[in-house]
Every structure is written in C-alpha cells, then in structure tokens.
Amino acid sequence: MKLLKTSASKMVETARARIEEIEFWVDPDSPCFKDIFAQEDKKFAFHCASGWRSAITIATLQDMGFDAAHLKEGFFTWEKHGGPIEFPDKNA
C-alpha cells in the first residue's frame, strides 16, 4: 500500500489548530473578537474546499452557542453546480 504524504489524523489536527482562531474571533470576551460576529441579524455560513473543515468549524462554534451553517459538500461542489460566487473588487 502506498503511504500518504499526510495522514487523516494529521490533517484533522492541522484543521483544528486553524479553527481555534475562529473561536477567538466569535467569543465576545476574547481580545481577538471581530465585531462582525456581534451582528445578530446575520446568518453565518462557513465553507472550505470539500466541506469537512467547515463541518468541524461549525460543530465547534455551535458548541459555543454560536449559530452557524456550512456548505456540506464544500466550495468546489457549490461552484460545480453553479452556486453564485462574488469576487471582491480589488480596486476598492
């Protein structure tokens, strides 16, 4: 059997480390809190390429009491099926 460059457990460990940043951004008691997450009239949807990192992210945020959703099949599938995509104006 061919060895993988990165094991699934290592990928999850790396993803969890990156997700911890988001925990600080949404926690109002954190010095890293981002004001955008205080807007109660907004619904937040997270995404990643294939859907598993965003699933871990929203599970973590929901455990914290933060309401969030994610693209179950990831951004690649969203794009493949014609989901709307907006690109930021680089001149703005």
CSV table of C-alpha atoms in Angstrom, one decimal:
chain,number,residue,atom,x,y,z
A,1,MET,CA,0.0,0.0,0.0
A,2,LYS,CA,1.3,3.5,-0.9
A,3,LEU,CA,1.9,5.7,2.1
A,4,LEU,CA,0.1,9.0,2.1
A,5,LYS,CA,2.0,12.3,2.4
A,6,THR,CA,-0.2,13.4,5.3
A,7,SER,CA,-2.4,11.1,7.5
A,8,ALA,CA,-6.0,11.9,8.1
A,9,SER,CA,-5.3,12.4,11.8
A,10,LYS,CA,-2.6,15.0,10.9
A,11,MET,CA,-5.0,16.8,8.6
A,12,VAL,CA,-7.6,17.0,11.3
A,13,GLU,CA,-5.0,18.2,13.9
A,14,THR,CA,-3.9,20.9,11.5
A,15,ALA,CA,-7.5,21.9,10.7
A,16,ARG,CA,-8.4,22.1,14.4
A,17,ALA,CA,-5.4,24.4,15.1
A,18,ARG,CA,-6.7,26.8,12.4
A,19,ILE,CA,-10.2,26.6,13.6
A,20,GLU,CA,-9.1,27.7,17.1
A,21,GLU,CA,-8.5,31.1,15.6
A,22,ILE,CA,-12.2,31.4,14.6
A,23,GLU,CA,-13.2,30.5,18.2
A,24,PHE,CA,-11.3,33.6,19.4
A,25,TRP,CA,-12.9,35.8,16.7
A,26,VAL,CA,-16.5,34.9,17.7
A,27,ASP,CA,-16.0,35.0,21.5
A,28,PRO,CA,-17.1,38.4,22.7
A,29,ASP,CA,-14.8,38.0,25.8
A,30,SER,CA,-11.7,37.4,23.6
A,31,PRO,CA,-9.3,40.2,22.8
A,32,CYS,CA,-9.3,38.9,19.2
A,33,PHE,CA,-13.1,39.3,18.9
A,34,LYS,CA,-14.3,40.6,15.5
A,35,ASP,CA,-17.3,43.0,15.6
A,36,ILE,CA,-18.9,41.4,12.5
A,37,PHE,CA,-19.8,38.4,14.7
A,38,ALA,CA,-21.8,40.6,17.0
A,39,GLN,CA,-24.4,41.3,14.3
A,40,GLU,CA,-27.3,39.2,15.4
A,41,ASP,CA,-29.3,39.9,12.2
A,42,LYS,CA,-26.7,38.0,10.2
A,43,LYS,CA,-26.6,34.3,9.5
A,44,PHE,CA,-23.0,33.0,9.0
A,45,ALA,CA,-22.1,30.2,6.6
A,46,PHE,CA,-18.6,28.8,6.6
A,47,HIS,CA,-17.0,26.9,3.8
A,48,CYS,CA,-13.9,25.1,2.8
A,49,ALA,CA,-12.9,23.2,-0.3
A,50,SER,CA,-14.5,19.9,0.4
A,51,GLY,CA,-16.7,20.5,3.5
A,52,TRP,CA,-15.0,18.7,6.3
A,53,ARG,CA,-13.1,21.6,7.8
A,54,SER,CA,-16.2,23.8,7.8
A,55,ALA,CA,-18.1,20.9,9.4
A,56,ILE,CA,-15.6,20.8,12.3
A,57,THR,CA,-15.7,24.6,12.5
A,58,ILE,CA,-19.5,24.9,12.9
A,59,ALA,CA,-19.6,22.0,15.3
A,60,THR,CA,-17.1,23.9,17.5
A,61,LEU,CA,-19.0,27.2,17.1
A,62,GLN,CA,-22.3,25.6,17.8
A,63,ASP,CA,-20.9,24.0,21.0
A,64,MET,CA,-20.0,27.6,22.0
A,65,GLY,CA,-23.6,28.7,21.3
A,66,PHE,CA,-22.9,30.4,18.0
A,67,ASP,CA,-25.5,29.8,15.3
A,68,ALA,CA,-23.7,28.9,12.0
A,69,ALA,CA,-24.1,26.8,8.9
A,70,HIS,CA,-21.7,25.4,6.3
A,71,LEU,CA,-21.6,24.1,2.7
A,72,LYS,CA,-21.9,20.4,3.4
A,73,GLU,CA,-20.2,19.4,0.1
A,74,GLY,CA,-17.7,22.2,0.1
A,75,PHE,CA,-17.0,25.1,-2.2
A,76,PHE,CA,-15.8,23.0,-5.1
A,77,THR,CA,-19.3,21.3,-5.3
A,78,TRP,CA,-21.1,24.7,-4.8
A,79,GLU,CA,-19.1,26.1,-7.8
A,80,LYS,CA,-19.6,23.0,-9.9
A,81,HIS,CA,-23.4,23.2,-9.5
A,82,GLY,CA,-23.5,26.9,-10.4
A,83,GLY,CA,-23.8,28.4,-7.0
A,84,PRO,CA,-23.4,32.2,-7.1
A,85,ILE,CA,-19.9,33.5,-6.5
A,86,GLU,CA,-18.9,37.1,-5.9
A,87,PHE,CA,-15.4,38.3,-6.3
A,88,PRO,CA,-14.3,41.3,-4.3
A,89,ASP,CA,-13.3,44.4,-6.2
A,90,LYS,CA,-9.5,44.6,-5.9
A,91,ASN,CA,-9.6,48.3,-6.5
A,92,ALA,CA,-11.9,49.1,-3.6
